[in-house]
Coordinates of C-alpha atoms and ligand atoms in Angstrom, one line a residue:
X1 CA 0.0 0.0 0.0
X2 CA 1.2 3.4 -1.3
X3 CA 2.3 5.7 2.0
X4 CA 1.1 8.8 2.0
X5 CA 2.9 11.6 3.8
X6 CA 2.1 15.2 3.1
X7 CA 4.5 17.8 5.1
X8 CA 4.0 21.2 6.5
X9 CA 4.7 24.2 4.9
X10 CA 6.6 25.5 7.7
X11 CA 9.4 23.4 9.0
X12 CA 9.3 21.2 6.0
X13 CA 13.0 20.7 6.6
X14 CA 12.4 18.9 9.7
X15 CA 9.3 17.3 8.8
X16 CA 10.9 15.7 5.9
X17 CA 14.3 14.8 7.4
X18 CA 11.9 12.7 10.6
X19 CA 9.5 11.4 7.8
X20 CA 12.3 9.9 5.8
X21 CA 13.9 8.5 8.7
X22 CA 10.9 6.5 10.0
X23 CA 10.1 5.2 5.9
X24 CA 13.7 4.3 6.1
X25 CA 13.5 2.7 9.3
X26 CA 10.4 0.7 7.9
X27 CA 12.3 -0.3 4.6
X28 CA 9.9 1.4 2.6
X29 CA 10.9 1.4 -1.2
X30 CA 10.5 5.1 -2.8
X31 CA 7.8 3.4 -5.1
X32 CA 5.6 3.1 -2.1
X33 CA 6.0 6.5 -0.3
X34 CA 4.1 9.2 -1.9
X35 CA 5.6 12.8 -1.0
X36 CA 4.1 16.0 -1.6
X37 CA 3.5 19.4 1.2
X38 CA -0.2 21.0 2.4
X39 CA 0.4 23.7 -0.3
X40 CA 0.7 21.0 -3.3
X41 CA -1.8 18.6 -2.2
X42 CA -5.0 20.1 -1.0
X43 CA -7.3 17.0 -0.8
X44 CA -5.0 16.2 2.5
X45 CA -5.1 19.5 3.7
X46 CA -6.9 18.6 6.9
X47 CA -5.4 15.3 7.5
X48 CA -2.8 15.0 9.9
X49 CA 0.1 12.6 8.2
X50 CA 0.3 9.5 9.9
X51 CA 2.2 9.6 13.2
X52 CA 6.0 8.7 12.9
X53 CA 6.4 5.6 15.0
X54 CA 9.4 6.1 17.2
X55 CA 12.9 5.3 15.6
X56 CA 15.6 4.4 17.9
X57 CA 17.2 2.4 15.0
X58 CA 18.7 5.7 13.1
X59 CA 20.3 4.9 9.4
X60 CA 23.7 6.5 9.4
X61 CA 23.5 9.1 6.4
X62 CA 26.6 10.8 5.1
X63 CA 27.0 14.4 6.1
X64 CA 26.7 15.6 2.8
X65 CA 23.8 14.3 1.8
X66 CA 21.9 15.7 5.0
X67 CA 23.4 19.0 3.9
X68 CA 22.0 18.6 0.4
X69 CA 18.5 17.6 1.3
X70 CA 18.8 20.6 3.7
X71 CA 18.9 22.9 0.8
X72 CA 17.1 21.1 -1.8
X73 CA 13.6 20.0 0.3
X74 CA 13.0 24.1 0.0
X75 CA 13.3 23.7 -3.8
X76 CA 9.6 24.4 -5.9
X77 CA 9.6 21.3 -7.5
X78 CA 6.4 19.3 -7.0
X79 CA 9.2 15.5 -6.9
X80 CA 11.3 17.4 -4.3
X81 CA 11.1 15.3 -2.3
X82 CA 10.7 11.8 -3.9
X83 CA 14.0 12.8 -5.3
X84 CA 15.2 13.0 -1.9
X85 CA 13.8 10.1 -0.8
X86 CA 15.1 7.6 -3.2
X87 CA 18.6 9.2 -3.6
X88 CA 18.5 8.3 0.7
X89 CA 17.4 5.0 0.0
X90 CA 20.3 4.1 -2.3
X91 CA 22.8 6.0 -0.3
X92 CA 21.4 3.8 2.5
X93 CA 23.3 0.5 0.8
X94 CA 25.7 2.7 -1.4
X95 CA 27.1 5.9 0.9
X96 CA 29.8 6.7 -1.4
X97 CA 26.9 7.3 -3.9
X98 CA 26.5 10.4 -2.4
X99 CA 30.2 11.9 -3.9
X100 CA 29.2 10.0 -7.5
X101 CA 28.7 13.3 -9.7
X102 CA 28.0 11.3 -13.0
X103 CA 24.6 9.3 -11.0
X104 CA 21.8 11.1 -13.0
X105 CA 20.0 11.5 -9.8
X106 CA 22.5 13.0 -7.5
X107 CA 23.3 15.1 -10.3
X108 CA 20.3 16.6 -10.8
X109 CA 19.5 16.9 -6.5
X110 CA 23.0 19.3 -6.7
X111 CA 21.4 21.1 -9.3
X112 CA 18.5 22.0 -7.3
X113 CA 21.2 22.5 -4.4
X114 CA 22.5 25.4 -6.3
X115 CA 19.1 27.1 -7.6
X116 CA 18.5 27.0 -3.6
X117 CA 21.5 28.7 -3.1
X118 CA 21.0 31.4 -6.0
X119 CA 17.5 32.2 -4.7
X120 CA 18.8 32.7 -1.0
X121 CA 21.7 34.9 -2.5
X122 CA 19.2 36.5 -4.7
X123 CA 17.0 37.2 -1.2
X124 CA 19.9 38.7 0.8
X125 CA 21.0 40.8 -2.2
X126 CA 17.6 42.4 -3.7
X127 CA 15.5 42.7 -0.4
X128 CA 14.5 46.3 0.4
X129 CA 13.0 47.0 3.3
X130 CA 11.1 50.4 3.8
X131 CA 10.2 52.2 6.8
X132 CA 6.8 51.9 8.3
X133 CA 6.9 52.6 12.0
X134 CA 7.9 55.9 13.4
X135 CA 11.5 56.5 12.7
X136 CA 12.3 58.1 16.5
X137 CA 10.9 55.2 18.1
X138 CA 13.5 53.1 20.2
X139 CA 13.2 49.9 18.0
X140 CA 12.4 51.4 14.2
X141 CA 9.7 49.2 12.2
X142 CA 10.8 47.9 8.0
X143 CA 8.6 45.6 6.1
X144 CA 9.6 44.6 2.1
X145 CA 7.9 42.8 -0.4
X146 CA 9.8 39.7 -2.1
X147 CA 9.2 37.1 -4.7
X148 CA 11.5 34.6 -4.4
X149 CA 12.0 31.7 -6.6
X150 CA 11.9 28.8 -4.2
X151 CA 10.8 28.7 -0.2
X152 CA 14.0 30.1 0.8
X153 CA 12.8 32.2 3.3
X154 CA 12.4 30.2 6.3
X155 CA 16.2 29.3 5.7
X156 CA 17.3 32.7 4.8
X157 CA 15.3 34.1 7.7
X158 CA 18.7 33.5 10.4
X159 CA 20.6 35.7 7.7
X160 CA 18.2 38.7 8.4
X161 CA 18.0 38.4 12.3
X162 CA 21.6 38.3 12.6
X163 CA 22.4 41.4 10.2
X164 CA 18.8 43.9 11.5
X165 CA 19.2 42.4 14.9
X166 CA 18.3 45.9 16.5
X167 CA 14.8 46.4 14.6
X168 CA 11.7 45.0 14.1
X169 CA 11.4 44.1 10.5
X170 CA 8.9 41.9 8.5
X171 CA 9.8 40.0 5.0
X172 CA 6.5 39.0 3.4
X173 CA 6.7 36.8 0.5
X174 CA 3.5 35.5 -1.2
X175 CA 3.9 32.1 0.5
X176 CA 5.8 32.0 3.8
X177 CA 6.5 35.2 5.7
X178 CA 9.4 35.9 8.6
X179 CA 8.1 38.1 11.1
X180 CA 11.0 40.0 13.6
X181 CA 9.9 41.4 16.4
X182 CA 11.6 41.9 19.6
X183 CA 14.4 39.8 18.6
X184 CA 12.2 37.0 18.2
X185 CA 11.8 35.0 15.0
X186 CA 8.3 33.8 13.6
X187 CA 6.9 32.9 10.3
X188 CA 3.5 32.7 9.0
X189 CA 1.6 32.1 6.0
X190 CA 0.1 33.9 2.8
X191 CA -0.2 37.3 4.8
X192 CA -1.4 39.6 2.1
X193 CA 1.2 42.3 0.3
X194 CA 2.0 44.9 2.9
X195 CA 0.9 48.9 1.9
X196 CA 3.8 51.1 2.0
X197 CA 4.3 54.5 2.8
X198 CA 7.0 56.9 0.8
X199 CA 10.5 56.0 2.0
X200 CA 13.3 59.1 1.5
X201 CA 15.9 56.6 1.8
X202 CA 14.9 55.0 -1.5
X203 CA 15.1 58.6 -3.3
X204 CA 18.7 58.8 -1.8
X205 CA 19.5 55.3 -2.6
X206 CA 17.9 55.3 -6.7
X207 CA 20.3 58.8 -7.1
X208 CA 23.0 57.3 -6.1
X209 CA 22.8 54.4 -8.1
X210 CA 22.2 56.5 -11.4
X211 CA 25.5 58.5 -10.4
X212 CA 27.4 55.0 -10.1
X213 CA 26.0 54.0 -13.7
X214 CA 28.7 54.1 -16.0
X215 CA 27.3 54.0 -19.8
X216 CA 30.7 53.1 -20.8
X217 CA 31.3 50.1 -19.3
X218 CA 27.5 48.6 -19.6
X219 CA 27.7 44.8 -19.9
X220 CA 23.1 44.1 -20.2
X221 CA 24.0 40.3 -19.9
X222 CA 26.4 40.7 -17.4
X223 CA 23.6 43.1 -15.3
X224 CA 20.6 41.0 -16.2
X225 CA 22.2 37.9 -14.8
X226 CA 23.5 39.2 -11.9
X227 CA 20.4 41.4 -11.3
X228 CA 17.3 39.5 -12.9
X229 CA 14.6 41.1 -14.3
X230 CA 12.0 39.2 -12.6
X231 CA 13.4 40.9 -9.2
X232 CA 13.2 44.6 -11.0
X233 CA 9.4 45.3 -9.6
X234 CA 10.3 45.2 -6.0
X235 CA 13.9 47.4 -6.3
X236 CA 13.2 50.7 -5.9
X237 CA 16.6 51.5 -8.4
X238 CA 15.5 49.1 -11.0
X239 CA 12.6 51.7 -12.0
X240 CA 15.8 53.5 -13.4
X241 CA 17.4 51.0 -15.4
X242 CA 15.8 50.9 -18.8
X243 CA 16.6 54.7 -19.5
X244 CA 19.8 54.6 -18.2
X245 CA 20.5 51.5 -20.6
X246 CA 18.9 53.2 -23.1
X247 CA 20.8 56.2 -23.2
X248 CA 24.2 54.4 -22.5
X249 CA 25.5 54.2 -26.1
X250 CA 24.8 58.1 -26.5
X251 CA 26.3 58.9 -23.0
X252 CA 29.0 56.4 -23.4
X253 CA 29.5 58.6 -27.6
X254 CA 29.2 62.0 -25.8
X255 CA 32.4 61.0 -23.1
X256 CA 34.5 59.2 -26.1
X257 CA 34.2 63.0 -28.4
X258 CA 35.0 64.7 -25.4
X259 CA 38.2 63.1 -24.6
X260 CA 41.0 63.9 -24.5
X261 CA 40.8 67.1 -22.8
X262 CA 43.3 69.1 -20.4
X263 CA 42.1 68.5 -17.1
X264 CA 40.5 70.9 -15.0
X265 CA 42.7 72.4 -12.1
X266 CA 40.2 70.6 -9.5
X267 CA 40.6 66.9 -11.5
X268 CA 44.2 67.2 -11.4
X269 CA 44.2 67.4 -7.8
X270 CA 41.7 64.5 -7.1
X271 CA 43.8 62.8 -9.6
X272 CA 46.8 63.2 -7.5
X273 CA 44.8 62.7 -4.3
X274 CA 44.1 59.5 -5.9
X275 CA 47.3 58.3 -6.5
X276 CA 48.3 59.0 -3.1
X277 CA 45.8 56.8 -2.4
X278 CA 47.8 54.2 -3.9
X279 CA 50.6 54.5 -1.8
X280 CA 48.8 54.2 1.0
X281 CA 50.2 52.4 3.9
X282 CA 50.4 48.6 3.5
X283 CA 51.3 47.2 6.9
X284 CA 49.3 44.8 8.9
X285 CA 46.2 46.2 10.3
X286 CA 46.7 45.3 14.0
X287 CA 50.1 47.7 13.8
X288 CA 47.9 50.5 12.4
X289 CA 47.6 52.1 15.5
X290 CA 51.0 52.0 16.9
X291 CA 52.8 53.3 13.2
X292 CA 50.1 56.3 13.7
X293 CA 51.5 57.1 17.2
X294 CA 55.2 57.5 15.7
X295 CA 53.5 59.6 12.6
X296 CA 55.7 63.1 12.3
X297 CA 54.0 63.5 8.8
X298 CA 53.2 67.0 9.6
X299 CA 54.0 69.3 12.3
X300 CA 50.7 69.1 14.5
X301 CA 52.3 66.5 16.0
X302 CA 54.8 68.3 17.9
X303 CA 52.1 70.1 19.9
X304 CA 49.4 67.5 20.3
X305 CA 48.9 65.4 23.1
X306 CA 48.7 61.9 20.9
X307 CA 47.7 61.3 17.9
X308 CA 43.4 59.9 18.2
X309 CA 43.1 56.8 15.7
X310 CA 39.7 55.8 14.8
X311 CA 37.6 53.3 16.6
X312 CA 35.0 50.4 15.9
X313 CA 35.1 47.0 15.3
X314 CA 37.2 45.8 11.8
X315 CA 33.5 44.8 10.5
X316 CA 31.7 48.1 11.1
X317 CA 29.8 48.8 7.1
X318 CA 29.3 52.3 7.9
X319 CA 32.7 54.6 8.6
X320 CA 32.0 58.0 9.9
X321 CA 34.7 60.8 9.5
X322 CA 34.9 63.9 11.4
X323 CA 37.0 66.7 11.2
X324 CA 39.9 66.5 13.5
X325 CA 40.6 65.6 17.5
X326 CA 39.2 67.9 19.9
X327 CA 40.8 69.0 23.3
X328 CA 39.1 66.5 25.2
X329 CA 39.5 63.8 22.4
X330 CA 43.5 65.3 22.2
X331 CA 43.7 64.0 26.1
X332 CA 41.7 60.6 26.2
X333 CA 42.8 59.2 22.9
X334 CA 38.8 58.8 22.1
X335 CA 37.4 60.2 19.1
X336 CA 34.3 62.0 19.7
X337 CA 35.0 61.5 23.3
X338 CA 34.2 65.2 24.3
X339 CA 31.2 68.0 23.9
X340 CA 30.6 67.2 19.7
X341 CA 30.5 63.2 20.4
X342 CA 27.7 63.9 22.8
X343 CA 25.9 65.7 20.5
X344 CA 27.0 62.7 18.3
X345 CA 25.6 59.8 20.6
X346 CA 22.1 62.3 20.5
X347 CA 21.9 61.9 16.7
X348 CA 22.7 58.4 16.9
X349 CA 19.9 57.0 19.2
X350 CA 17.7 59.5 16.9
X351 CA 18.7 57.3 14.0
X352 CA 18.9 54.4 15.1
X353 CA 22.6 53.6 15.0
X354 CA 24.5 51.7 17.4
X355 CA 27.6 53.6 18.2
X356 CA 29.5 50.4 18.9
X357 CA 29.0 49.2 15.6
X358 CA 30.2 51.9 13.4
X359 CA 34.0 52.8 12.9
X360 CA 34.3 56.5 14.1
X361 CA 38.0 58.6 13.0
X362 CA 38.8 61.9 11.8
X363 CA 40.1 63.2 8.8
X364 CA 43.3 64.8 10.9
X365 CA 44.6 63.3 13.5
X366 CA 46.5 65.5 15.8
X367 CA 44.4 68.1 17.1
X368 CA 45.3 71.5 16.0
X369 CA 45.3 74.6 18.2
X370 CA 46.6 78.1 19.5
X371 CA 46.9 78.4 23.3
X372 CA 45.4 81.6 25.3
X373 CA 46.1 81.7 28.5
X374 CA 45.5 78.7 30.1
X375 CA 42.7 77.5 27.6
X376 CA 43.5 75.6 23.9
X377 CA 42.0 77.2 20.9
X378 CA 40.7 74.8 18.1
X379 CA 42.3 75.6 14.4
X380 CA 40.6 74.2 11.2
X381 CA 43.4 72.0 9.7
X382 CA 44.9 73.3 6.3
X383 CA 44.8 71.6 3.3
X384 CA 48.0 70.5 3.4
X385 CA 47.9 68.9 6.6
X386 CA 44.6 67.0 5.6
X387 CA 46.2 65.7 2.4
X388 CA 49.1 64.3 4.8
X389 CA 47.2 62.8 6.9
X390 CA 44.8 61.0 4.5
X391 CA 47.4 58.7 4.7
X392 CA 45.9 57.1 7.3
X393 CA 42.4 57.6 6.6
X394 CA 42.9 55.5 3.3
X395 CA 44.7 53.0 5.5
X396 CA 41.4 53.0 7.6
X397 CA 39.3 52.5 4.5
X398 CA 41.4 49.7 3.4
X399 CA 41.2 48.2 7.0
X400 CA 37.3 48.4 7.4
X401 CA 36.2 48.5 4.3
X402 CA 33.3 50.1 5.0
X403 CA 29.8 49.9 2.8
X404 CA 29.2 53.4 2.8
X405 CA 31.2 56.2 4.9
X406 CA 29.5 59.4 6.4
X407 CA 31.7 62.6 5.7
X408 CA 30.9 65.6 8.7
X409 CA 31.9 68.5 7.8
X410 CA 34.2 70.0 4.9
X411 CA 37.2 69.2 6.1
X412 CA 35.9 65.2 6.1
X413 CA 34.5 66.3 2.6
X414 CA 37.6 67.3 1.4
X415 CA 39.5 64.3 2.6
X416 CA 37.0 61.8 1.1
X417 CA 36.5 62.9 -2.3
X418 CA 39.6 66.2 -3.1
X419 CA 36.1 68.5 -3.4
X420 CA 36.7 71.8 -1.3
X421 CA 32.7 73.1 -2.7
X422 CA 30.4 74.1 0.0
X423 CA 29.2 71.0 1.9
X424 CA 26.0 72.6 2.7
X425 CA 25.1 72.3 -0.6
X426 CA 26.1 68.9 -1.1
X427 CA 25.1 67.4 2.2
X428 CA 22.3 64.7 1.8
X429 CA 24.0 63.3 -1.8
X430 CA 25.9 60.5 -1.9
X431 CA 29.4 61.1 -4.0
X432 CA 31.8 58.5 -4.6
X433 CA 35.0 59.2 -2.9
X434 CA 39.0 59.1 -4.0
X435 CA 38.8 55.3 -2.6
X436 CA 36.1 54.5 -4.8
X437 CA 33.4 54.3 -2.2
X438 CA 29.8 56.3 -1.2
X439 CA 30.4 58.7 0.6
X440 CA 27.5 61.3 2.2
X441 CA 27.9 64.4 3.3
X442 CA 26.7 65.7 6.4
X443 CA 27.1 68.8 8.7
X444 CA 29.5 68.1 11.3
X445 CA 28.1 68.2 15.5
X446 CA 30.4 70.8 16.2
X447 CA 28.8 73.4 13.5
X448 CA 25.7 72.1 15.6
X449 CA 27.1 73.4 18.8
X450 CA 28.4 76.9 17.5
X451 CA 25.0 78.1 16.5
X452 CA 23.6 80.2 18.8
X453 CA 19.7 80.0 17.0
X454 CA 17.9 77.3 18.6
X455 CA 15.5 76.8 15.6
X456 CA 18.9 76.8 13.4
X457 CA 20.1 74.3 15.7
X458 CA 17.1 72.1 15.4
X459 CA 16.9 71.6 11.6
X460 CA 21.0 71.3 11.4
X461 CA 20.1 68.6 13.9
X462 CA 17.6 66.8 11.8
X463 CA 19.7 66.9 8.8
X464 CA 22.3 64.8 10.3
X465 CA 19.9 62.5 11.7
X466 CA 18.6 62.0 8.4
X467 CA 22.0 61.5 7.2
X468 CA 22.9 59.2 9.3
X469 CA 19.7 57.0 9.3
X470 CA 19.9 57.3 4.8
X471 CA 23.5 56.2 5.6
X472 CA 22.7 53.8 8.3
X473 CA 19.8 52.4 5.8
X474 CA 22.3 51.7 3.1
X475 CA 25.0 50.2 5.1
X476 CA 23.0 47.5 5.8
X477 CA 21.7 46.6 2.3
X478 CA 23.0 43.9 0.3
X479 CA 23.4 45.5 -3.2
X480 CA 24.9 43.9 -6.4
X481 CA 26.2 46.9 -8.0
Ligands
LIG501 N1 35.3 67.0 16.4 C1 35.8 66.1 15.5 O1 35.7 66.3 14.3 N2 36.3 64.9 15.9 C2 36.4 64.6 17.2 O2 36.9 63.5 17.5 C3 35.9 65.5 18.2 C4 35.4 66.7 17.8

């Protein structure tokens, strides 16, 4: 008599492995076990699968295929897990059938492996969450959309927890749905499409993206393959695609009859900014911190306290730069340590960022300053001394690597992208920077501090909080460009 055993929707990976281990344990051939999940096989919808007898008598199955079924039982096709089940039953008497590549059978199960594996990269790459809570609340609220190929999100789910740990975020797909609230994982099924309110991040995020797009070096293949159509509808950057690739092979004409040209004074100096970048410093990145303490690069070393190098841990996505130690900074070693870092700390719970998790440094390191009297005066570093010391702010870059970093201030501007133009005018943009990386620009807290207006105060307030939730935002997407 034909078995029948139909397995949840949720925790089908379980179900399945139990299942198979009491058909094994019962000697059932494959012919006479008939799989198939609630979704696929509605007549048994209400019927509870027969009770798994208890199995103390466990098969020994090779490591790798319990990874592989792992991955493949949240495969879409309707044999799933038939396949399974009679590749187990000959791995059963065979185990080294498992490493056999040329077995038609196992062949195709690794195929479906990797489709699994594509879709869950696909999920942590095009997911987009938007705002819909209230962005000053202590834990901030995201939902997104997603289609995904195969049920990958119950196993992608762990990915999500791990990397929006601090929020409360929903992923609904139009089967299952993973639910994060309070730091607890749920999931549930065929919850409707959520409504979505405007999000300003995704204007921030589609610009910067259309600045990135080089018509020159379009590859469509390349870009459709990495980035699939099908997943276009739900990225909010996508929407931009077509005319960009539709006016690349004018755009791309335009910049091949303008070239060559001389120059511009401004592009020879990011030029040679650039290069320096090149020469950056190359030793290990544990001894960073101790070759910055020797640094005599410039002379604000020979009246600073210390040199203040950055802090945050080597994983942080989002750097932030400021401009230069203060006095209090200049005596604990700490940057942001002093009146500007609490200021700092305020926008930060506003936004939503974890201090501990984002690398903090300065554009300068040694604090510059005139003494009066018994009190020390804070200078503005000069160009030349910030080109000296980007040094070691490219050495930070290469260190951290960080997703996107957060420029305060113009002396931070200037180090980051070799562009002296008024910041206030550029803050809230996204620019790429001499190390090739986003960078935003943002007023700096200090600037914050100096402004005797309150009401001034207020909105220079909100624009970095802005900033550094937009930038907060994009260091934790996944993006493929
Ligand atoms: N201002 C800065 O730019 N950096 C600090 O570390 C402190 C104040």
């Amino acid at each position: 008599m034909t078995q029948r055993i139909v397995l949840p929707r949720l925790g089908t990976g379980t179900a399945w492995r139990d299942s198979a281990r009491v058909c094994l344990a019962m000697n059932l051939h494959p012919n006479d076990v008939r799989w198939s999940d609630t979704a696929e096989d509605s007549s048994l919808f209400d019927a509870a699968p027969d009770a798994p007898p208890a199995v103390h008598d466990q098969a020994k199955v090779p490591k790798a295929f319990v990874s592989l079924a792992q991955s493949v039982v949240w495969h879409t096709d309707a044999d799933r897990f038939d396949r399974l089940y009679a590749a187990l039953y000959r791995i059963r008497s065979t185990p080294t059938l498992i490493r056999d590549r040329a077995d038609p059978a196992i062949a195709q199960l690794r195929k479906m492996e990797k489709a699994v594996h594509r879709c869950q990269h696909k999920m942590k790459a095009f997911v987009r969450f938007r705002e819909i809570g209230d962005p000053t609340a202590p834990r901030r609220s995201f939902a997104a959309w997603f289609e995904p190929t195969h049920n990958t999100m119950e196993p992608t789910a762990d990915f999500f927890a791990k990397r929006f740990a601090d929020m409360d975020w929903r992923i609904v797909t139009p089967s299952v749905s993973a639910i994060f609230e309070g730091g607890k994982l749920c999931f549930a099924l065929d919850l409707p499409r959520p409504d979505f309110p405007e999000d300003a991040n995704e204007k921030l995020w589609t610009t910067y993206f259309c600045n990135i797009f080089n018509p020159a070096r379009l590859k469509v293949n390349a870009m459709t393959s990495e980035m699939p159509k099908k997943y276009w509808k739900n990225l909010p950057e996508a929407a931009s695609i077509p005319h960009l690739i539709a006016g690349a092979p004018a755009r791309a004409r335009a910049m091949a009859d303008a070239a060559p040209t001389l120059p511009p004074v401004r592009t020879a100096r990011v030029q040679r900014a650039a290069a320096d970048f090149d020469t950056a410093w190359k030793g290990p990145g544990d001894a960073l911190g101790a070759a910055l303490s020797a640094c005599t690069r410039c002379p604000l070393h020979a009246t600073a306290t210390q040199a203040v190098a950055g802090c945050g841990p080597d994983t942080a996505r989002l750097m932030i730069v400021g401009e230069q130690p203060g006095d209090q900074e200049d005596l604990t070693g700490r940057p942001f340590s002093g009146p500007a870092g609490k200021v700092l700390d305020g926008a930060f719970a506003q936004a939503g960022v974890d201090r501990e998790g984002v690398y903090l440094t300065n554009a300068v390191k040694h604090f510059k300053h005139v003494v009066r009297g018994k009190r020390r005066i804070h200078q503005s570093p000069d160009r030349t001394e910030i080109e000296h010391c980007r040094f070691w702010l490219d050495a930070e870059i290469r260190r951290i690597q960080p997703k996107i970093i957060v420029a305060m201030g113009a002396t931070a501007a200037m180090a980051l992208t070799g562009d002296r133009r008024d910041i206030l005018k550029r803050r809230g943009h996204l620019e790429t920077g001499l190390c090739g990386r986003p960078v935003l620009i943002t007023v700096h807290p200090s600037h914050i501090l100096r402004t005797p207006d309150k009401a001034k105060q207020n909105e220079l307030r909100k624009m970095l909080v802005g900033d550094l939730s937009g930038a907060h935002a994009i260091s934790l997407t996944e993006t493929a460009v």
